[in-house]
């Protein structure tokens, strides 16, 4: 096999020049992923800007709160000063001391915050100076009173200097609060615009993912139908036409390989943007909570437009819920497709299997479900088999899980697993239950991709039995079903006693 760079680029060139469904899908995937990448980058940038704006809003609110704390603490200290000067009783100094404990940290926080915003420095510096001047005036009069000079202390208060400083401080803090309120309102509006843009970008990304997934699944189903048609046509051909059989077999193998590659490409490449959408949806949900808190704070100061409140508290959560539901469903479908694709490429490793012990272990693993519903699983003695262990565990596990899932609650559930050896080197296994049963028209459809039968009151994507049949065929076996509605179902598996793998990893 030629693996030289020239040969590789030649095959790529042939693929791009040859019109085919795969080439069309690859072009569609490339365009869709480019759009998704652009939306994800835009969403990331807008999320970062929203976070920065919210941090600025929170800082502004904290500064406004600290300024108000400075004013209240100073008023409390002044009240304590006057009470002490009038009565001479020391208990009036307790509010003064408490105000000092609060005032210092509040001024320090204002100072640190203003250092990051030079435009606020003059206002904060003015508040610091007036607060310091007022505290100095209070400390001076209290010291005079403690020294017994009550008269001069009261005269200093009556001079009006302390009142003038207090009035200036009050005006400075009011002006500062108005400045911060204006900034908070401006940044809140900016945050709301960014949040709305982020919601729109995420909705667009989710719709692109869902659309691409739907198209991809439709194409996969179309490929599966084509493969099934090719197999049916091959079975109808004359066994003596060896050349024709070999040609059709080659077509079938190539189609199998193409669908496995295609399913892997679709599921693998869809996962990266899907993870981004899920992550950014969580970030968007947190950003919505921050914006909601900001609106609550803003409503204490002014009226917020009703359409803004509705967009943040109703429209945004509804959109996020839609995105989350779509991405979760998409994630389940991708996992199912990826599992089917990987199983088709896995190398088979035959070994001697104790089917009785293996099946009993599987039955024991679901005993909590059967015990809860009053059902039981009976595993009879099963013939030994030389086959691939992982494939057989998955086949038996899927069928037993299905039997437990669809038991009829109107009667005690019973599942019986039996088996026998038959002529020609074959082993037959039966998984029988007395559950809901399957309508005759659905006996074949249940093995098709994304097809389910009966009431859809159990979770599932319609891939379990399709996976089972694919695994059975890889092991050279067959699977059939006998069932009637209301009477239960019996799945019949037939395998060669010894699995022979001609080519490691080949699809049978």
XYZ file of C-alpha atoms in Angstrom:
508
model
C 0.000 0.000 0.000
C 1.478 3.317 -1.104
C 1.536 5.781 1.800
C 3.854 8.376 0.222
C 2.849 12.058 0.564
C 2.374 12.338 -3.203
C 0.010 9.362 -3.217
C -1.927 10.734 -0.230
C -2.378 14.153 -1.839
C -3.345 12.425 -5.065
C -6.141 10.510 -3.344
C -7.335 13.709 -1.692
C -7.337 15.457 -5.058
C -9.318 12.615 -6.624
C -11.834 12.805 -3.791
C -12.297 16.561 -4.267
C -12.638 16.267 -8.068
C -15.078 13.341 -8.048
C -18.733 14.306 -7.487
C -20.147 12.209 -4.640
C -22.473 12.368 -1.686
C -19.499 12.153 0.680
C -17.847 15.167 -0.992
C -21.072 17.174 -0.712
C -21.397 16.269 2.947
C -17.775 17.179 3.644
C -18.339 20.557 1.994
C -21.459 21.079 4.071
C -19.614 20.088 7.229
C -16.752 22.474 6.465
C -19.135 25.388 5.879
C -21.222 24.581 8.945
C -18.183 24.202 11.193
C -16.785 27.511 9.931
C -20.074 29.213 10.852
C -20.127 27.485 14.233
C -16.546 28.526 14.904
C -17.378 32.144 14.080
C -20.432 32.050 16.348
C -18.426 30.457 19.165
C -15.678 33.083 18.894
C -18.269 35.855 18.916
C -20.043 34.281 21.887
C -16.772 33.982 23.784
C -15.864 37.616 23.133
C -19.347 38.832 24.150
C -19.277 36.664 27.272
C -15.925 38.145 28.275
C -17.204 41.664 27.716
C -20.376 40.879 29.682
C -18.304 39.566 32.574
C -16.104 42.677 32.545
C -19.159 44.948 32.485
C -20.758 43.051 35.370
C -17.543 43.341 37.393
C -17.570 47.099 36.787
C -21.218 47.277 37.890
C -20.448 45.336 41.060
C -17.446 47.587 41.824
C -19.565 50.696 41.296
C -22.269 49.382 43.611
C -19.705 48.559 46.286
C -18.172 52.059 46.032
C -21.599 53.650 46.299
C -22.317 51.494 49.354
C -18.971 52.411 50.958
C -19.619 56.129 50.386
C -22.985 55.809 52.082
C -21.284 53.919 54.937
C -18.838 56.821 55.395
C -21.731 59.281 55.647
C -23.751 57.163 58.094
C -20.721 56.386 60.291
C -19.795 60.082 60.428
C -23.363 61.022 61.385
C -23.351 58.369 64.114
C -20.043 59.676 65.446
C -21.343 63.258 65.442
C -24.503 62.199 67.311
C -22.400 60.374 69.925
C -20.170 63.484 70.315
C -23.105 65.757 71.020
C -24.694 63.304 73.447
C -21.454 63.064 75.404
C -20.956 66.856 75.460
C -24.504 67.417 76.724
C -24.592 64.665 79.362
C -20.984 63.817 80.133
C -21.996 60.141 80.250
C -19.447 57.713 78.773
C -22.039 55.312 77.314
C -22.719 57.938 74.632
C -19.215 57.272 73.302
C -19.998 53.655 72.339
C -21.666 54.626 68.997
C -18.656 56.879 68.354
C -16.253 53.964 68.782
C -18.390 51.676 66.622
C -18.503 54.330 63.909
C -14.685 54.547 63.962
C -14.422 50.790 63.415
C -16.642 50.997 60.325
C -15.385 54.307 58.924
C -11.731 53.397 58.473
C -12.246 50.236 56.329
C -14.911 51.967 54.225
C -12.578 54.891 53.397
C -9.757 52.420 52.643
C -11.945 50.457 50.208
C -12.978 53.664 48.433
C -9.320 54.645 48.151
C -8.293 51.292 46.626
C -11.170 51.291 44.137
C -10.446 54.865 43.040
C -6.826 53.974 42.266
C -8.101 51.797 39.386
C -10.266 54.590 37.975
C -8.448 57.971 37.789
C -11.694 59.754 36.851
C -13.081 59.007 40.338
C -9.973 60.058 42.234
C -10.917 63.768 42.776
C -14.331 62.836 44.215
C -12.938 60.115 46.486
C -10.065 62.366 47.589
C -12.566 65.099 48.509
C -14.608 62.592 50.594
C -11.439 61.392 52.343
C -10.364 64.948 53.205
C -13.784 65.993 54.538
C -14.176 62.755 56.516
C -10.714 63.227 58.028
C -11.469 66.891 58.879
C -14.732 65.925 60.560
C -13.075 63.152 62.539
C -10.370 65.558 63.649
C -13.005 68.081 64.822
C -14.865 65.320 66.717
C -11.693 64.010 68.315
C -10.646 67.527 69.413
C -13.941 68.335 71.123
C -14.090 64.939 72.839
C -10.539 65.352 74.135
C -11.396 68.789 75.510
C -14.476 67.318 77.228
C -12.442 64.515 78.815
C -9.984 67.120 80.130
C -12.860 68.932 81.826
C -13.106 71.785 79.334
C -16.762 71.258 78.506
C -17.422 74.945 77.842
C -14.742 75.398 75.165
C -15.775 72.101 73.603
C -19.418 73.175 73.346
C -18.307 76.564 72.054
C -16.307 74.814 69.302
C -19.421 72.903 68.281
C -21.494 76.093 68.273
C -18.965 77.818 66.019
C -20.481 75.924 63.076
C -17.186 74.735 61.604
C -18.056 71.095 62.198
C -21.503 71.607 60.680
C -19.986 73.210 57.579
C -17.608 70.272 57.150
C -20.492 67.833 57.617
C -22.607 69.661 55.027
C -19.700 69.608 52.566
C -19.202 65.877 53.199
C -22.881 65.181 52.683
C -22.866 67.101 49.358
C -19.683 65.367 48.217
C -21.156 61.932 48.921
C -24.471 62.800 47.213
C -22.557 63.999 44.125
C -20.467 60.825 44.177
C -23.568 58.615 44.450
C -25.197 60.401 41.514
C -22.035 59.872 39.457
C -21.927 56.146 40.308
C -25.682 55.726 39.742
C -25.313 57.174 36.250
C -22.401 54.859 35.499
C -24.241 51.810 36.850
C -27.247 52.580 34.655
C -25.042 53.009 31.578
C -23.126 49.778 32.200
C -26.292 47.844 33.008
C -27.744 48.834 29.647
C -24.512 47.757 27.952
C -24.587 44.426 29.818
C -28.187 43.835 28.770
C -27.337 44.503 25.114
C -24.386 42.100 25.284
C -26.531 39.451 26.962
C -29.203 39.731 24.276
C -26.559 39.439 21.554
C -25.059 36.400 23.303
C -28.471 34.709 23.499
C -29.006 35.288 19.784
C -25.563 33.888 18.965
C -26.122 30.775 21.092
C -29.557 30.166 19.602
C -28.033 30.419 16.141
C -25.285 27.973 17.110
C -27.810 25.521 18.566
C -29.978 25.679 15.450
C -26.925 25.067 13.262
C -25.926 22.038 15.357
C -29.442 20.585 15.296
C -29.792 21.202 11.548
C -26.425 19.645 10.806
C -27.188 16.680 13.059
C -30.545 16.099 11.390
C -28.998 16.188 7.924
C -26.147 13.901 9.004
C -28.510 11.372 10.583
C -30.682 11.409 7.485
C -27.629 10.704 5.320
C -26.482 7.896 7.642
C -29.939 6.335 7.490
C -29.916 6.659 3.720
C -26.544 4.902 3.604
C -27.859 2.100 5.835
C -30.894 1.626 3.598
C -28.636 1.481 0.532
C -26.423 -1.112 2.228
C -29.447 -3.207 3.154
C -30.682 -3.031 -0.421
C -27.258 -4.130 -1.667
C -27.305 -7.113 0.693
C -30.776 -8.182 -0.403
C -29.790 -7.903 -4.042
C -26.657 -9.969 -3.368
C -28.715 -12.758 -1.749
C -30.971 -12.968 -4.795
C -28.125 -13.363 -7.255
C -27.106 -16.705 -8.750
C -24.578 -18.458 -6.503
C -22.710 -19.668 -9.590
C -21.850 -16.158 -10.765
C -18.733 -15.938 -8.653
C -17.399 -12.836 -10.340
C -20.643 -10.920 -9.829
C -20.804 -12.014 -6.206
C -17.243 -10.813 -5.618
C -18.041 -7.480 -7.246
C -21.154 -6.932 -5.150
C -19.303 -8.061 -2.022
C -16.597 -5.511 -2.741
C -19.224 -2.779 -3.119
C -20.782 -3.784 0.182
C -17.453 -3.736 2.028
C -16.614 -0.296 0.624
C -20.048 0.988 1.574
C -19.609 -0.374 5.111
C -16.232 1.287 5.452
C -17.579 4.556 4.087
C -20.532 4.662 6.459
C -18.270 3.878 9.419
C -15.865 6.647 8.429
C -18.741 9.003 7.783
C -20.453 8.246 11.098
C -17.158 8.717 12.941
C -16.468 12.049 11.195
C -19.967 13.339 11.918
C -20.034 12.306 15.580
C -16.407 13.254 16.349
C -16.388 16.653 14.622
C -19.788 17.608 16.024
C -18.633 17.055 19.596
C -16.176 19.993 19.768
C -18.670 22.760 18.870
C -21.374 21.002 20.909
C -19.169 21.081 24.021
C -18.533 24.782 23.402
C -22.235 25.503 23.081
C -22.980 23.586 26.311
C -20.192 25.415 28.157
C -21.186 28.852 26.923
C -24.814 28.098 27.763
C -23.806 27.540 31.397
C -21.802 30.783 31.359
C -24.754 32.580 29.840
C -27.029 31.240 32.574
C -24.665 32.593 35.245
C -24.419 35.926 33.431
C -28.219 36.115 33.392
C -28.295 35.739 37.181
C -25.759 38.551 37.582
C -27.784 40.789 35.259
C -30.963 39.956 37.174
C -29.242 41.003 40.419
C -28.077 44.199 38.752
C -31.631 44.973 37.620
C -32.888 44.361 41.161
C -30.356 46.868 42.486
C -31.149 49.334 39.720
C -34.876 49.130 40.485
C -34.152 50.476 43.948
C -32.927 53.689 42.361
C -34.956 54.057 39.182
C -37.549 52.320 37.068
C -36.165 49.738 34.648
C -37.863 49.332 31.284
C -40.391 46.417 31.380
C -39.135 44.936 28.106
C -35.619 44.744 29.563
C -36.890 42.970 32.691
C -38.935 40.548 30.558
C -35.950 39.846 28.280
C -33.673 39.011 31.225
C -36.137 37.167 33.483
C -38.369 35.376 30.964
C -37.018 35.377 27.404
C -33.408 34.580 28.330
C -34.201 31.561 30.625
C -36.615 30.214 27.999
C -33.946 30.459 25.285
C -31.343 28.852 27.545
C -33.735 25.986 28.291
C -34.274 25.401 24.568
C -30.533 25.385 23.916
C -29.835 23.001 26.806
C -32.559 20.523 25.759
C -31.341 20.553 22.131
C -27.686 20.069 23.037
C -28.458 17.233 25.484
C -30.450 15.366 22.842
C -27.692 15.983 20.320
C -25.081 14.664 22.764
C -27.031 11.406 23.230
C -27.315 10.916 19.459
C -23.612 11.610 18.919
C -22.646 9.092 21.628
C -24.870 6.446 20.044
C -23.477 7.003 16.535
C -19.899 7.067 17.814
C -20.442 3.779 19.679
C -21.836 2.139 16.535
C -18.924 3.427 14.427
C -16.225 2.349 16.901
C -17.697 -1.137 17.260
C -17.503 -1.566 13.482
C -13.756 -0.814 13.495
C -12.786 -2.870 16.560
C -10.663 -5.984 16.031
C -12.404 -9.219 17.053
C -10.542 -11.499 19.481
C -12.039 -15.031 19.714
C -11.768 -16.946 23.003
C -13.629 -19.774 24.717
C -16.624 -18.349 26.571
C -18.646 -19.851 29.421
C -21.947 -18.441 28.199
C -23.865 -19.625 31.288
C -21.603 -17.725 33.709
C -21.422 -14.655 31.469
C -25.194 -14.434 31.084
C -25.775 -15.030 34.813
C -23.422 -12.135 35.619
C -25.405 -9.873 33.289
C -28.664 -10.988 34.916
C -27.229 -10.321 38.391
C -26.245 -6.780 37.337
C -29.917 -5.842 36.792
C -31.342 -7.614 39.838
C -32.177 -4.281 41.514
C -34.568 -3.529 38.632
C -36.174 -6.961 38.610
C -36.506 -7.057 42.397
C -38.237 -3.682 42.390
C -40.829 -4.881 39.844
C -41.252 -8.404 41.238
C -39.741 -10.005 38.111
C -37.188 -12.802 37.805
C -34.546 -13.884 35.304
C -33.870 -17.604 34.740
C -30.587 -18.549 33.071
C -30.527 -22.178 31.964
C -27.395 -24.131 31.035
C -26.053 -22.630 27.812
C -23.640 -24.173 25.286
C -20.025 -22.980 25.294
C -18.884 -20.735 22.473
C -15.594 -19.617 20.944
C -16.183 -15.993 19.999
C -15.399 -12.354 20.882
C -16.093 -11.750 24.593
C -16.888 -8.001 24.457
C -19.288 -8.398 21.523
C -21.157 -11.277 23.190
C -21.435 -9.368 26.494
C -22.848 -6.354 24.646
C -25.318 -8.481 22.658
C -26.657 -10.406 25.654
C -26.611 -7.307 27.862
C -28.641 -5.248 25.374
C -31.255 -7.973 24.905
C -31.661 -8.623 28.651
C -31.841 -4.886 29.368
C -34.559 -4.513 26.721
C -36.503 -7.445 28.166
C -36.403 -5.866 31.646
C -37.277 -2.409 30.321
C -40.404 -3.544 28.464
C -41.922 -5.942 30.996
C -45.705 -5.783 31.438
C -46.530 -4.354 34.870
C -49.936 -6.067 34.841
C -48.381 -9.498 35.495
C -45.248 -10.857 37.214
C -42.316 -10.528 34.850
C -40.312 -13.567 33.788
C -37.279 -13.689 31.485
C -35.803 -17.053 30.466
C -32.443 -17.432 28.712
C -31.953 -20.871 27.150
C -29.721 -22.431 24.492
C -28.724 -25.562 22.597
C -26.242 -26.836 20.080
C -27.518 -27.651 16.589
C -26.085 -29.581 13.684
C -23.422 -28.012 11.489
C -21.349 -26.489 14.312
C -23.864 -23.880 15.444
C -25.198 -22.734 18.819
C -28.656 -21.203 19.298
C -29.622 -18.955 22.213
C -33.101 -17.725 23.127
C -34.007 -14.712 25.303
C -37.741 -15.020 26.026
C -39.910 -12.679 28.097
C -43.599 -12.229 28.891
C -43.551 -8.459 28.407
C -45.448 -6.111 26.126
C -44.605 -7.833 22.881
C -44.030 -6.380 19.411
C -46.530 -5.977 16.588
C -45.794 -8.195 13.536
C -45.331 -5.163 11.258
C -42.465 -3.971 13.517
C -40.499 -7.240 13.653
C -38.026 -6.010 11.052
C -38.260 -2.288 11.717
C -36.973 -2.587 15.302
C -33.546 -3.564 13.926
C -33.288 -0.391 11.829
C -31.431 2.729 12.908
C -33.518 5.274 14.851
C -36.632 3.067 14.727
C -38.692 2.088 17.790
C -42.042 0.324 18.212
C -45.005 0.537 20.570
C -45.539 3.213 23.236
C -42.650 5.648 23.494
C -42.686 5.838 27.310
C -39.109 4.623 27.778
C -35.947 6.583 27.057
C -33.920 5.571 23.997
C -32.719 6.712 20.590
C -33.601 3.598 18.542
C -30.001 2.369 18.198
C -29.841 -0.600 20.631
C -31.193 -3.383 18.411
C -29.487 -1.950 15.316
C -26.218 -2.195 17.263
C -27.068 -5.747 18.339
C -27.794 -6.924 14.797
C -24.597 -5.310 13.507
C -22.580 -7.067 16.237
C -24.291 -10.424 15.577
C -23.472 -10.211 11.879
C -19.833 -9.352 12.609
C -19.651 -12.596 14.573
C -21.081 -14.530 11.605
C -24.460 -15.075 13.244
C -28.107 -14.193 12.749
C -30.826 -12.718 14.942
C -34.600 -13.141 14.629
C -37.593 -12.252 16.760
C -40.863 -14.025 17.516
C -43.423 -11.848 19.257
C -47.074 -10.948 19.704
C -48.556 -7.888 21.334
C -49.435 -8.553 24.964
C -47.771 -11.986 25.028
C -44.065 -11.219 25.115
C -41.082 -11.618 22.786
C -38.389 -14.183 22.041
C -35.106 -13.155 20.405
C -33.309 -16.030 18.703
C -29.522 -15.836 18.227
C -27.576 -18.281 16.073
C -23.738 -18.298 16.101
C -21.027 -20.549 14.731
C -19.470 -22.555 17.561
C -16.084 -21.261 16.488
C -15.517 -17.766 15.149
C -12.922 -17.517 12.366
C -11.696 -13.996 11.585
C -10.050 -13.938 8.171
C -8.910 -10.289 8.434
C -8.458 -8.605 11.827
C -11.015 -5.831 12.225
C -12.874 -6.802 9.063
C -16.634 -6.240 9.008
C -18.525 -9.449 8.480
